[in-house]
Coordinates of C-alpha atoms in Angstrom, one line a residue:
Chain A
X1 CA 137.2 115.4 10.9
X2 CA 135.7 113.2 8.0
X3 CA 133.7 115.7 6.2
X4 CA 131.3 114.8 3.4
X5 CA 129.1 116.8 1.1
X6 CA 125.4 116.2 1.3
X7 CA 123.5 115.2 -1.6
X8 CA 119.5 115.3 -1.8
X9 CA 118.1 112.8 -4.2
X10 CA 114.2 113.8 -5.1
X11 CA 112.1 111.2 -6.1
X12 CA 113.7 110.2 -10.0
X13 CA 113.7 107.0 -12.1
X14 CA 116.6 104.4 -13.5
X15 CA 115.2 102.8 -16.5
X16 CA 116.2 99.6 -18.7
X17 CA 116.9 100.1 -22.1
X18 CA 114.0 98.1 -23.2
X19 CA 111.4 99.7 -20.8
X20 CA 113.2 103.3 -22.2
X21 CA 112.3 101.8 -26.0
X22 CA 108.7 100.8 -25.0
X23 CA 108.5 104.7 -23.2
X24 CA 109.9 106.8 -25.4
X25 CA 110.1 104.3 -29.0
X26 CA 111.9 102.0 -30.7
X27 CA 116.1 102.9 -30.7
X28 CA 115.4 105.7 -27.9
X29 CA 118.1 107.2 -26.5
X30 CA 118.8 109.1 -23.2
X31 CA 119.7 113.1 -23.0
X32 CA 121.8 114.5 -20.8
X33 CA 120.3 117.4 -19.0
X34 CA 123.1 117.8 -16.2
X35 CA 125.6 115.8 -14.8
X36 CA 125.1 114.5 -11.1
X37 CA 127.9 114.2 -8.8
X38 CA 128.7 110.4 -9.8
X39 CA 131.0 110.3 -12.8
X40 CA 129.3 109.4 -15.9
X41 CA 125.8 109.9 -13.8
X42 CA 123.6 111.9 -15.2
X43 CA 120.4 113.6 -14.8
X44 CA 118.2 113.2 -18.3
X45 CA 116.2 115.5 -20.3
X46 CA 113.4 113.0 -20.8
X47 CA 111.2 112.6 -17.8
X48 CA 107.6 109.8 -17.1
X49 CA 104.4 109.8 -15.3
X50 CA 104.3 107.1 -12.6
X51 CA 100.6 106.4 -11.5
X52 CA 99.9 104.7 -8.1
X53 CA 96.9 103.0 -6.9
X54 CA 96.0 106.4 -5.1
X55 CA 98.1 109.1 -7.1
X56 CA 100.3 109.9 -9.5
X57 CA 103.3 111.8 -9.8
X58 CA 103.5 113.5 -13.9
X59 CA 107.3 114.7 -14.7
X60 CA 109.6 111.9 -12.8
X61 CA 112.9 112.4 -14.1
X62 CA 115.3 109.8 -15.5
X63 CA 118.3 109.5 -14.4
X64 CA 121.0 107.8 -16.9
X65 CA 122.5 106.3 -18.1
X66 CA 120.5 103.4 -19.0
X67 CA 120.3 100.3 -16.0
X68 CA 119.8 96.9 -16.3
X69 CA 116.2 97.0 -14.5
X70 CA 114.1 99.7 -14.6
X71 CA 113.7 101.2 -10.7
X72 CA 111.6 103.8 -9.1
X73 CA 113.1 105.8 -6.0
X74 CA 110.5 107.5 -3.9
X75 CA 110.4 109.4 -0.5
X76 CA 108.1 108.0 2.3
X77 CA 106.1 110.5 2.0
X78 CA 106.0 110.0 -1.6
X79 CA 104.8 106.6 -1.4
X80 CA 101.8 107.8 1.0
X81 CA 100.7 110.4 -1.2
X82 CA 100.2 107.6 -4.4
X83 CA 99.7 104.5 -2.3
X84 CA 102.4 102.4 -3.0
X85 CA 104.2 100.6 0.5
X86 CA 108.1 101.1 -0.7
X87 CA 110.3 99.6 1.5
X88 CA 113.8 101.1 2.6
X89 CA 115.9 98.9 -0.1
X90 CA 119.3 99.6 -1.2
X91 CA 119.8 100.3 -4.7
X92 CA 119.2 97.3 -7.1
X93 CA 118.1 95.3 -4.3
X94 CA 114.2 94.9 -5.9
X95 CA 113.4 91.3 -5.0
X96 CA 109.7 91.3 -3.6
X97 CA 109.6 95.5 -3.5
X98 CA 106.0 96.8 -5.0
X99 CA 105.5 97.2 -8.8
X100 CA 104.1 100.4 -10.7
X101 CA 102.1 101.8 -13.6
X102 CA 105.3 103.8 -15.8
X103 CA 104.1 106.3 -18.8
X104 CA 105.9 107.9 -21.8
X105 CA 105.5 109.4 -24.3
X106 CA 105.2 106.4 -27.0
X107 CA 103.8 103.9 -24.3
X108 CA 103.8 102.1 -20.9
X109 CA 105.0 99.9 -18.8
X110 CA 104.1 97.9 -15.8
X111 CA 106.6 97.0 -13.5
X112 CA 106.5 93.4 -11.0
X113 CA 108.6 95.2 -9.2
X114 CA 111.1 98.2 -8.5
X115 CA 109.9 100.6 -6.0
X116 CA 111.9 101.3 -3.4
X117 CA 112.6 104.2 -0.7
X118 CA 116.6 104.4 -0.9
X119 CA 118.8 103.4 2.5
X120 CA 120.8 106.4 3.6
X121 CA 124.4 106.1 2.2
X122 CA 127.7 107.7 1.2
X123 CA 129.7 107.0 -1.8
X124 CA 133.2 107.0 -1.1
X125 CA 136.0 107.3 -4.0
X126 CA 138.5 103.9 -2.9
X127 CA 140.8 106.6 -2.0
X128 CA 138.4 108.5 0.9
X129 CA 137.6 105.0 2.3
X130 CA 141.3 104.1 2.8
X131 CA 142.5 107.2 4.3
X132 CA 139.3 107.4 6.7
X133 CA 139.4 103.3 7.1
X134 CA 136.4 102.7 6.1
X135 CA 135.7 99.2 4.3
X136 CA 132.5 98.9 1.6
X137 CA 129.1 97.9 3.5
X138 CA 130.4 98.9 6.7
X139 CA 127.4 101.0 8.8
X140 CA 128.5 104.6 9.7
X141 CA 126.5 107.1 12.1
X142 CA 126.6 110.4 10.2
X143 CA 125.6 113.8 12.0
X144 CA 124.0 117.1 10.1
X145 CA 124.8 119.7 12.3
X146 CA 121.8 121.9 10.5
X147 CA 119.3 124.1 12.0
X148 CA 117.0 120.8 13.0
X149 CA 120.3 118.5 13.6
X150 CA 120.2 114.6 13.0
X151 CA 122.5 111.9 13.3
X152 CA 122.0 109.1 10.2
X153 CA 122.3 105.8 11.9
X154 CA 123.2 102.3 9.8
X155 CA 124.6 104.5 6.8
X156 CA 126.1 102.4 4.2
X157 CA 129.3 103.1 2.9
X158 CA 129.8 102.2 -0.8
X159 CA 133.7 102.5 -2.0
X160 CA 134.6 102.3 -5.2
X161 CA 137.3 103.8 -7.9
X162 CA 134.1 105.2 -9.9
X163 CA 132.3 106.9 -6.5
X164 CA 133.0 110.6 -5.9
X165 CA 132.4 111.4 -2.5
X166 CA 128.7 112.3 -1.3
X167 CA 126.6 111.3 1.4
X168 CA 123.1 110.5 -0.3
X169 CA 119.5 111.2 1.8
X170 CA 116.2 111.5 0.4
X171 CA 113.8 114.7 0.6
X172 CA 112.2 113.6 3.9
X173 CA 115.2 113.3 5.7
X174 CA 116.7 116.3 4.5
X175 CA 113.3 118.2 5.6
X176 CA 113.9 116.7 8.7
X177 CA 117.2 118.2 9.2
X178 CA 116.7 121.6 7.1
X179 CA 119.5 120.0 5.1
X180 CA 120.7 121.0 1.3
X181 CA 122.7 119.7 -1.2
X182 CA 126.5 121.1 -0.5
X183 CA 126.2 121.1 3.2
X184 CA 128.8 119.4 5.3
X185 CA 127.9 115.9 7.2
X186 CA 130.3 114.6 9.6
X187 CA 130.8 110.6 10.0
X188 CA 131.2 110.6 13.7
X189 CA 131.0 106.6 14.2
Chain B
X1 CA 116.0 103.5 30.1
X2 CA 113.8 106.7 29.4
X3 CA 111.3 105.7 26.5
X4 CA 108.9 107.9 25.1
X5 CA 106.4 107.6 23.0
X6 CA 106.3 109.6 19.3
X7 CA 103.0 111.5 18.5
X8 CA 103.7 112.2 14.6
X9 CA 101.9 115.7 13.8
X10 CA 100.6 115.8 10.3
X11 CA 100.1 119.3 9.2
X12 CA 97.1 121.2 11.1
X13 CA 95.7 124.8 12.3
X14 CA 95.0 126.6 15.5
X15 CA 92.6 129.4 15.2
X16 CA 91.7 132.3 17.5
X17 CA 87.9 132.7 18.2
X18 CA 87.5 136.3 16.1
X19 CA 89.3 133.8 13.5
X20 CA 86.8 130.9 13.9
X21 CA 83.6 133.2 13.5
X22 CA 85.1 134.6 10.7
X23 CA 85.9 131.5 9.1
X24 CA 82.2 129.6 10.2
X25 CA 80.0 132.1 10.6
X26 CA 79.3 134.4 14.3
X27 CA 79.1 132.2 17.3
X28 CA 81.1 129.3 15.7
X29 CA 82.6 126.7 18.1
X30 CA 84.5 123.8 17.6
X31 CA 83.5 120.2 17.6
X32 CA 85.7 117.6 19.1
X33 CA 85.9 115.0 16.5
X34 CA 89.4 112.8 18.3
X35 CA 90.7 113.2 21.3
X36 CA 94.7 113.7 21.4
X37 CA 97.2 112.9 23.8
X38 CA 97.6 115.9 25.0
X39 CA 95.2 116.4 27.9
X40 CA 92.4 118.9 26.7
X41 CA 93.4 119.1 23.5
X42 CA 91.3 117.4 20.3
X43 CA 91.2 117.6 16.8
X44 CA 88.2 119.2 15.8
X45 CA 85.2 118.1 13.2
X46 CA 86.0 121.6 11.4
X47 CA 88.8 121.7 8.2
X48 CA 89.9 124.8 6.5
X49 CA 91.9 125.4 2.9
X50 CA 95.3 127.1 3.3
X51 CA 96.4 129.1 0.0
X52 CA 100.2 129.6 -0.4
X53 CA 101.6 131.6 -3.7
X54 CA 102.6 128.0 -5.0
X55 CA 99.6 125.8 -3.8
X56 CA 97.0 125.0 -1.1
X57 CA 95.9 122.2 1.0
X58 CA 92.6 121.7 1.2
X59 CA 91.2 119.6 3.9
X60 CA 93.7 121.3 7.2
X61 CA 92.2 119.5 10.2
X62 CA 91.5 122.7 12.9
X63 CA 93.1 121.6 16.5
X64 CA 91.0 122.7 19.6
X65 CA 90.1 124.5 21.7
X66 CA 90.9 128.0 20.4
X67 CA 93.6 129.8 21.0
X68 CA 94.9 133.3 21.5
X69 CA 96.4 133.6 18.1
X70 CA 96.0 131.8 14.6
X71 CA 98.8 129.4 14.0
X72 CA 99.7 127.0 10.9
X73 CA 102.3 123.9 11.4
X74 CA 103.2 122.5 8.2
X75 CA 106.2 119.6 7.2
X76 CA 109.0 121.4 5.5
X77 CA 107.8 119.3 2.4
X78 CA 104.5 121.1 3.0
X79 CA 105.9 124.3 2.8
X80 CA 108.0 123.6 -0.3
X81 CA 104.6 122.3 -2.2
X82 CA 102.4 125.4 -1.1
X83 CA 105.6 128.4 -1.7
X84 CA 105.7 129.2 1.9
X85 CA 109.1 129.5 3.4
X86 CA 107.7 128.2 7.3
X87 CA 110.6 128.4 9.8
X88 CA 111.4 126.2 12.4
X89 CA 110.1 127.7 15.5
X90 CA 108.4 126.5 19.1
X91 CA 104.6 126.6 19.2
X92 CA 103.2 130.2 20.0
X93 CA 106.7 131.7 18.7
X94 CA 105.6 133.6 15.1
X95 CA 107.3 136.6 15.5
X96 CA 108.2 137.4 12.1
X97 CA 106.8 134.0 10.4
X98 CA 105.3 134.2 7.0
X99 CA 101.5 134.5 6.7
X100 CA 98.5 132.7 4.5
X101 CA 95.6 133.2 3.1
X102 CA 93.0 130.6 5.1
X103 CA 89.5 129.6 3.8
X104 CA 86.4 128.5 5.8
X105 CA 82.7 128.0 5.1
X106 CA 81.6 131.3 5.9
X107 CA 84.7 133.3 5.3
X108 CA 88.4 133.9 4.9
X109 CA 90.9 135.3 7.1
X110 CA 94.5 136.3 5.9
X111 CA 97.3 136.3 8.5
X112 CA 99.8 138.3 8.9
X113 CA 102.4 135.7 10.4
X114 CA 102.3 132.5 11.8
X115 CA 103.6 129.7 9.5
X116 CA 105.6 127.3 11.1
X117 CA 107.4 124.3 10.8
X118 CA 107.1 122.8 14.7
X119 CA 110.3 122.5 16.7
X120 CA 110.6 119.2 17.6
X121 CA 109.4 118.2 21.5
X122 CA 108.7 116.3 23.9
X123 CA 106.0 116.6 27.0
X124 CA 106.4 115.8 30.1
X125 CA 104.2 115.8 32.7
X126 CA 105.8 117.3 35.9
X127 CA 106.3 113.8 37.3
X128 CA 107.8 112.5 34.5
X129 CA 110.5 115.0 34.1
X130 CA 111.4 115.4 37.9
X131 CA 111.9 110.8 38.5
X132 CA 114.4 111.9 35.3
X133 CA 116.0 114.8 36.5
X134 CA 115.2 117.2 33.2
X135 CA 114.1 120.6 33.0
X136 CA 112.1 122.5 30.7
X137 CA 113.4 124.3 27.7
X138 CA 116.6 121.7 28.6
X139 CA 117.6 120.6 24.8
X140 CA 117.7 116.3 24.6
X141 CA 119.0 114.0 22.0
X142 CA 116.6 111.6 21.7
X143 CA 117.2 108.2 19.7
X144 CA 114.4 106.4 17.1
X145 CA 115.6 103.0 16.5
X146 CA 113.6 102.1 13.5
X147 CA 113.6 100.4 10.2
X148 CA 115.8 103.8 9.8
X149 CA 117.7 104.4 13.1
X150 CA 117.8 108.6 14.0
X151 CA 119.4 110.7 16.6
X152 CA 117.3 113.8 17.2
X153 CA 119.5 116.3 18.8
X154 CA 117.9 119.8 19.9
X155 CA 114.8 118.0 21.3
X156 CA 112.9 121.0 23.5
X157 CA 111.5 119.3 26.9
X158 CA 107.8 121.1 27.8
X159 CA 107.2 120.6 31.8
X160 CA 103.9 121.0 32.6
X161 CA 100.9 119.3 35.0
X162 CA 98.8 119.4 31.9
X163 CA 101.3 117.7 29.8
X164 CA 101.2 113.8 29.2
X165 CA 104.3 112.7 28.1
X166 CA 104.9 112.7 24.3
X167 CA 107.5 113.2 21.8
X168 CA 106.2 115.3 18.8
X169 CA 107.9 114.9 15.3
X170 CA 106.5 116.0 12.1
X171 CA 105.8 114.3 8.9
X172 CA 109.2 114.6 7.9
X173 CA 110.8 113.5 10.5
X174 CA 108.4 110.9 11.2
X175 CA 109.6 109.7 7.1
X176 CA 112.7 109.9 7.4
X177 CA 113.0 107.9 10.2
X178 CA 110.3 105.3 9.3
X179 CA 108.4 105.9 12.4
X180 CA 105.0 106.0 13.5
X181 CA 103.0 107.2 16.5
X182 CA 102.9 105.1 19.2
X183 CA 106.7 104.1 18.4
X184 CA 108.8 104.1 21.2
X185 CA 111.8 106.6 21.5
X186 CA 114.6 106.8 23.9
X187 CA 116.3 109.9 25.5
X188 CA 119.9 109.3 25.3
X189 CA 121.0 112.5 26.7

C-alpha cells in the first residue's frame, strides 16, 4: 500500500528578496517561525496584507526562504471572496496568472502577475518514487478514505533528493474530504 | 453513460413557521425570489444573520417553503470562519448537531441543534433511478472531470416523484473540484 501523509497548505505567500526589501525595508531578512515538512522550508514570522479588487485578506503568511518571484497561493474559494480569477497553476508556473495589490509593513508592491490556486501534488523523496515506481510529472489518482472520501485525480508527482514525502491539497479540498494534516492518503493509480 | 448534473449549494437556512414569525414578525410568509431545481422548492426574498462564537454571516439566503424544523447547511470552510463545529450529516438528520444564534428583522431565535455540513447527494426522480437500476440510500461514486478531476465516493441517492435529478455538492467540494452548477457529473459506480 503506498501510503502518504496529507499536508494542508492554507492560503500563504513566497516572496522575492527585492519585493521582501520593498515590504519589510531595505536588507530585510526572513524569520523562521516553524519549519514545514520540506527540508529547509519554512514557515516565517513576518506575514502581508493582500488586497483584491473585492477583498482583502490582512495576516498572509510568508513562507521562506526567499524565491526568485514573489507568488501568492490562494484557495478557490479564497479567490471568490477577494475577486481575483486564480487559475489551477503548478508552482512557479505564473506566466499570464492575475496580479495583486501586496502590503508590508515599510511599503507595497504590485504584482503583474503570481496568483495562482496550487495543482494537487505529492512530493516524493527520489527514494519513495523509485521503490513505488513512480517517475517526476507522472499523474497519480490519490484516494482520502475520510469521513467525506475523495479520490484526487491528475496528481502530480514531484521527486526529488530535497522532497520529504507529503501529498499537498489546498483548504477546499481538504473541506471537501474532512481531511487534516497527518492523515493517510493512498496512491491507488 | 449516467450524467448528472451538479447543483452547488452555497450556504443557506430552512426555517420552521414558529421560527419565521419569530424572525419577521406574526403571520410571516416567505417570498419566492428563484426557483430551484428541485421541484417546489425556491429560494426565498428573505435573509437572516447567523452568529457563531467565532463569526457570523450576514446575508444567509432562507430556502422555502418552511419546514418542520430549523436547519443551517454551511461549507466546512463556513463552519471554521463562524467557530461552529457543523458535522456531516443528511438533510433533516440534527440529532445532536450544534446550534446558533439566528437573527431576523423582527426577532431572533436560538437553536438548539441543527448545524450541518450537507452529505453529498444526488436526486433522482423515480424514473431516473429505476432505467439505472439504483436504489435509494444506495452509496455511488460519482466522477467530476473538471479543470480538477474528483471521485466522490459515499454519494447518497434520494428516490423520489418529486425529485428532479441533481447532484448536490457544497462550496467546498464544488472548489476543490473546480466545478460549477450545471457541470455534468458521471456515476461510475
Amino acid at each position: 500500500m503506498k501510503q502518504v501523509p496529507v499536508g494542508v497548505s492554507a492560503r500563504h505567500i513566497h516572496v522575492s528578496q527585492a519585493d521582501l526589501e520593498t515590504l519589510f525595508g531595505p536588507g530585510a531578512e526572513l524569520h523562521v517561525m516553524k519549519d514545514l515538512s520540506q527540508p529547509g522550508q519554512y514557515a516565517a514570522e513576518e506575514t502581508v496584507a493582500v488586497i483584491g479588487p473585492k477583498g482583502k485578506f490582512d495576516k498572509v503568511r510568508i513562507l521562506g526562504p526567499v524565491r526568485k518571484a514573489t507568488q501568492l497561493e490562494i484557495s478557490r474559494t479564497d479567490s471568490f471572496a477577494i475577486g481575483v480569477k486564480a487559475p489551477v497553476r503548478e508552482s512557479g508556473d505564473t506566466a499570464g496568472t492575475p496580479g495583486i495589490k501586496i502590503v508590508g509593513p515599510a511599503g507595497e508592491v504590485e504584482i503583474s502577475e503570481g496568483v495562482i490556486v496550487a495543482a494537487r501534488h505529492i512530493h516524493f523523496h527520489t527514494s519513495d518514487a523509485e521503490k513505488w515506481g513512480i517517475q517526476d510529472k507522472q499523474k497519480l489518482s490519490v484516494r482520502l478514505n475520510t469521513e467525506r472520501p475523495l479520490i484526487f485525480e491528475d496528481v502530480v508527482a514531484r521527486v526529488s533528493d530535497s522532497f520529504a514525502l507529503d501529498f499537498h491539497i489546498d483548504t477546499d479540498e481538504a473541506n471537501a474530504a474532512g481531511a487534516k494534516t497527518g492523515d493517510l492518503a493512498e496512491i491507488i493509480g
